[in-house]
PDB file of C-alpha atoms in Angstrom:
ATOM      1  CA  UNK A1348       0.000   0.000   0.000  1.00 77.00           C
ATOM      2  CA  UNK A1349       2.901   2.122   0.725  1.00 91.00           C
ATOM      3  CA  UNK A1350       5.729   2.983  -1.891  1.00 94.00           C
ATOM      4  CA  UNK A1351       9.115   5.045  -1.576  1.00 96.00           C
ATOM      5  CA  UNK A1352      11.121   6.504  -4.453  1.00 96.00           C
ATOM      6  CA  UNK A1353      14.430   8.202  -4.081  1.00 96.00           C
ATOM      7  CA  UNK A1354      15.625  10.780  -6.466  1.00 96.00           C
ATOM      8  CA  UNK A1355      18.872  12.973  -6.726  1.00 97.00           C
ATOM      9  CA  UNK A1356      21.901  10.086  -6.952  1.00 97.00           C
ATOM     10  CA  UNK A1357      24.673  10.834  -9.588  1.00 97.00           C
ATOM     11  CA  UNK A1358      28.361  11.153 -10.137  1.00 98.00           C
ATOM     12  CA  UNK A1359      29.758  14.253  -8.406  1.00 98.00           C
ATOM     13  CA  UNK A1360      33.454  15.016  -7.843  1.00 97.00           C
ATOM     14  CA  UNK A1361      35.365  14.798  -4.800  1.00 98.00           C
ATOM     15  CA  UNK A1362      34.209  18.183  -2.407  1.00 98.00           C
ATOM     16  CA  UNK A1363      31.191  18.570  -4.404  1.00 98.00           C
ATOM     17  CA  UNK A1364      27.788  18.030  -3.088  1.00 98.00           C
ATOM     18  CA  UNK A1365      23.911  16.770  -3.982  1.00 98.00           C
ATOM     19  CA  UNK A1366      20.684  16.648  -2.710  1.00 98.00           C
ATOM     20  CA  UNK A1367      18.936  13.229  -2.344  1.00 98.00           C
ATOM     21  CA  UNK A1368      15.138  12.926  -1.917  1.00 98.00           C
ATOM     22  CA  UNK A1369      12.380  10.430  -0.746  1.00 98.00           C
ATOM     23  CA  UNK A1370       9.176  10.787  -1.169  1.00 97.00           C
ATOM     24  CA  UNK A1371       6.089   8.155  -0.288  1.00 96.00           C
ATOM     25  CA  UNK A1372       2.825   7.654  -1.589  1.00 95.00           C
ATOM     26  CA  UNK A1373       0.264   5.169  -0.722  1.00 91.00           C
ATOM     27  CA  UNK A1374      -2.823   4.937   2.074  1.00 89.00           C
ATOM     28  CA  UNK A1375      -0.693   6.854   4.286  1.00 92.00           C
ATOM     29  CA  UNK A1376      -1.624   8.380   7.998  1.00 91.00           C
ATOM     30  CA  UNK A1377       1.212   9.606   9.193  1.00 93.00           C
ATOM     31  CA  UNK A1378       5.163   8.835   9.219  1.00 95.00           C
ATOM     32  CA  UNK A1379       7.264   8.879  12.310  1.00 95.00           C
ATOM     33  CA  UNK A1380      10.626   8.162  11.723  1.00 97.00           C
ATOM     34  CA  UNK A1381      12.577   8.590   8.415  1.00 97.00           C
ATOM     35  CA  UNK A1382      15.942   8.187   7.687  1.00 98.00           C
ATOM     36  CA  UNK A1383      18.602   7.638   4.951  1.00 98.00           C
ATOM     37  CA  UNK A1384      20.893   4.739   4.762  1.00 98.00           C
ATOM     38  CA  UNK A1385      24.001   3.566   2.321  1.00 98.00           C
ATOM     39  CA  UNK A1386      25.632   0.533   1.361  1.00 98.00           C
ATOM     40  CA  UNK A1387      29.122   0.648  -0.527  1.00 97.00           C
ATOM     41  CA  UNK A1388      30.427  -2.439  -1.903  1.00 92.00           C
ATOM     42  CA  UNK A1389      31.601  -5.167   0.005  1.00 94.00           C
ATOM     43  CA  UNK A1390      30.015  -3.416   3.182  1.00 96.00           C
ATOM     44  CA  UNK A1391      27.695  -3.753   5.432  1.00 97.00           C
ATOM     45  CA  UNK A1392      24.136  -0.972   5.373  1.00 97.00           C
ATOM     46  CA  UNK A1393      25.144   1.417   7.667  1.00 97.00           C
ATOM     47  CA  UNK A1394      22.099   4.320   9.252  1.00 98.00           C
ATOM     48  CA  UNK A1395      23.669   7.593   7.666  1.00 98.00           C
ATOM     49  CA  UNK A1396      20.877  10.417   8.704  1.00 98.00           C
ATOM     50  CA  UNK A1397      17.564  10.153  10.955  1.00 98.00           C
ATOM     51  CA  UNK A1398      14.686  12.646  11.390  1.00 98.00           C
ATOM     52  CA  UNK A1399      11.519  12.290  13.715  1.00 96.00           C
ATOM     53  CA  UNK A1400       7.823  13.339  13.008  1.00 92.00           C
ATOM     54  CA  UNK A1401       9.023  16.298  15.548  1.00 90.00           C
ATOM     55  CA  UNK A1402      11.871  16.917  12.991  1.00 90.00           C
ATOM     56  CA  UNK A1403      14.788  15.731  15.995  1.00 96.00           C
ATOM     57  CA  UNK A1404      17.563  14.635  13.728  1.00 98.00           C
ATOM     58  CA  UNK A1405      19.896  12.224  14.568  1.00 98.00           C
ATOM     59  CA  UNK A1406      23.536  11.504  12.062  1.00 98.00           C
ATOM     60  CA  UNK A1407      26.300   8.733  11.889  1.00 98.00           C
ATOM     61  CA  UNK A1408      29.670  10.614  13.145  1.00 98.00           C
ATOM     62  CA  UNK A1409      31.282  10.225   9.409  1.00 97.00           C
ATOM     63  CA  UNK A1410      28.759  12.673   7.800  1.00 98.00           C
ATOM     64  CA  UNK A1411      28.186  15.019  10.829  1.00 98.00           C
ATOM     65  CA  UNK A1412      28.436  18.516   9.937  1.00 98.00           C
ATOM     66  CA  UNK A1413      28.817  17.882   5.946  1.00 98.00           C
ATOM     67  CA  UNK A1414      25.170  16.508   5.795  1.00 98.00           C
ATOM     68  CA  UNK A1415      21.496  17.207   6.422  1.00 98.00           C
ATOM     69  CA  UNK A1416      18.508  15.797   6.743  1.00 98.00           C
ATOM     70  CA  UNK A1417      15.004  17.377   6.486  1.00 97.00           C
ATOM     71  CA  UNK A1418      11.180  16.496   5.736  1.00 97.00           C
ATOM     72  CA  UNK A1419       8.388  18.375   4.427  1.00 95.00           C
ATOM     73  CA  UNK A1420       5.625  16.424   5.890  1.00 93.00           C
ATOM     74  CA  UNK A1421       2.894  17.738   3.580  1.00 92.00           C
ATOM     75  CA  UNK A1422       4.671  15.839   0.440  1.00 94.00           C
ATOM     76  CA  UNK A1423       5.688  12.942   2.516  1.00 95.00           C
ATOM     77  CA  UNK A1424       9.207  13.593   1.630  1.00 96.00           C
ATOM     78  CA  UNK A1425      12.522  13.434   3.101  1.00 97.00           C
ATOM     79  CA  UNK A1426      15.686  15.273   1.634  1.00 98.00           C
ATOM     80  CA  UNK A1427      19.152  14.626   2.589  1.00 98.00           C
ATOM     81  CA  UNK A1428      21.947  17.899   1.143  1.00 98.00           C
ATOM     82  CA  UNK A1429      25.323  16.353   1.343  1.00 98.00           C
ATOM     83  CA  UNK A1430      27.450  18.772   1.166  1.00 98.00           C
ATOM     84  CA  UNK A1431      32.038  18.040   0.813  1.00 98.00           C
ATOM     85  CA  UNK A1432      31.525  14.723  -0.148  1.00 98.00           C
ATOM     86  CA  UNK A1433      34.335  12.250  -0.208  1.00 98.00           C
ATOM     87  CA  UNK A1434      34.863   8.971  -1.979  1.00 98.00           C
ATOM     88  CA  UNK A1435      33.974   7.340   0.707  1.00 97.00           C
ATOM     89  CA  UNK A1436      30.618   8.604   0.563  1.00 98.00           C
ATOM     90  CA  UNK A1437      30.586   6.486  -2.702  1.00 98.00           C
ATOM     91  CA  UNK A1438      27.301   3.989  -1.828  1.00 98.00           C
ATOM     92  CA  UNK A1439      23.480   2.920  -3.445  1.00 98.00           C
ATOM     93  CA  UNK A1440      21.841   5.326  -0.795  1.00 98.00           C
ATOM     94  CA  UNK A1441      18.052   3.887   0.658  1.00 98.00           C
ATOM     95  CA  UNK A1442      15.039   5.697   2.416  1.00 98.00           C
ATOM     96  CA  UNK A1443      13.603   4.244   4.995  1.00 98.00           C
ATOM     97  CA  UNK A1444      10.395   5.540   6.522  1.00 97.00           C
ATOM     98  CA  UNK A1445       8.507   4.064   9.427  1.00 97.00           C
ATOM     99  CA  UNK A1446       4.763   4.345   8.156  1.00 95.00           C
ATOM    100  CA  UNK A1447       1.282   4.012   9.896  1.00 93.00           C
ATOM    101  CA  UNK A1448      -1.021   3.228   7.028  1.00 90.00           C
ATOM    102  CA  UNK A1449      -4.901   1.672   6.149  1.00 86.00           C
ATOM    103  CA  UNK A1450      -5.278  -1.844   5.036  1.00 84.00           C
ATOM    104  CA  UNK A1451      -8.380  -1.901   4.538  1.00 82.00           C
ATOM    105  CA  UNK A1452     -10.278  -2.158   7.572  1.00 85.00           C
ATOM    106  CA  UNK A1453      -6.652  -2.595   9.363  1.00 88.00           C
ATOM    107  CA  UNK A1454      -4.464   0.438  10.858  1.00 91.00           C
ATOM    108  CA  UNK A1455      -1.066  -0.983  10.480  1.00 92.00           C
ATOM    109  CA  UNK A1456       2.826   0.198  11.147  1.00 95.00           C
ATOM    110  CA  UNK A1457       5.599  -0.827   9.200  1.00 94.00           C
ATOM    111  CA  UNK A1458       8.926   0.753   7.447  1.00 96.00           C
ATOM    112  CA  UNK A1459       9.195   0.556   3.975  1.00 96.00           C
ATOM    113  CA  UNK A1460      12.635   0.890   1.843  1.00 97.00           C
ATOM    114  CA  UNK A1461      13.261   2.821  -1.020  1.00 97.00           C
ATOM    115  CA  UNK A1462      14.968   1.079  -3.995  1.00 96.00           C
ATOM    116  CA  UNK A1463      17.896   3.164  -3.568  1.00 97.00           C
ATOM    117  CA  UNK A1464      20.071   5.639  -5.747  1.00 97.00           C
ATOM    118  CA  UNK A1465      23.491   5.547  -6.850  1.00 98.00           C
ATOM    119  CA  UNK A1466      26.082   7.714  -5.226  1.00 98.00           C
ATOM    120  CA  UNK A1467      29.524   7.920  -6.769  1.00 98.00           C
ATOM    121  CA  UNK A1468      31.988  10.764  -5.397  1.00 98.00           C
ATOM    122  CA  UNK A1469      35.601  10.277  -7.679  1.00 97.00           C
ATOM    123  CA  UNK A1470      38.673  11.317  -6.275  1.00 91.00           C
TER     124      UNK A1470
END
């Protein structure tokens, strides 16, 4: 019922920046939590950004200060503005949102993943 679809991935050079977005669709009541997370090759999917229905943000320590994470809640959409990225930013980038949503008759919670976007930063 729900759907997430990331935007904004591309190749960008090393100190350059780009501005990622999520945005969900679907029988939707609300979203809590959203957040952004990455996975480079070979590695594990790592949390990179967090944001709360109250817009409290929350960031892994290798992005702090270089990126941002917001939401317009009337378009259901999350951004994240990365700003001096490094190669080792390089990573498919995913949205995450935690959703409370109709099934039918049925008020149910879940998160649903976006299908991710490319991120390459060259050196």
């Amino acid at each position: 019922q729900v759907q997430l679809v990331e935007s904004g991935g591309g190749l960008v050079q090393d100190g350059g920046s780009l501005r990622l977005s999520c945005s969900a669709s679907g029988s939707i009541l609300s979203i809590n939590n959203m957040s952004w997370y990455r996975q480079a090759p070979g590695k594990q999917r790592e949390l990179v950004a967090a944001i709360t229905s109250g817009s409290s943000t929350n960031y892994a320590d290798s992005v702090k200060g270089r990126f941002t994470i917001s939401r317009d809640n009337a378009k259901n959409t999350v951004y994240l503005q990365m700003n001096s990225l490094k190669p080792e930013d390089t990573a498919v980038y995913y949205c995450n949102a935690d959703v409370k949503y109709y099934s039918g008759d049925y008020l149910q919670r879940r998160a649903y993943w976006g299908q991710g976007t490319q991120v390459t930063v060259s050196s």
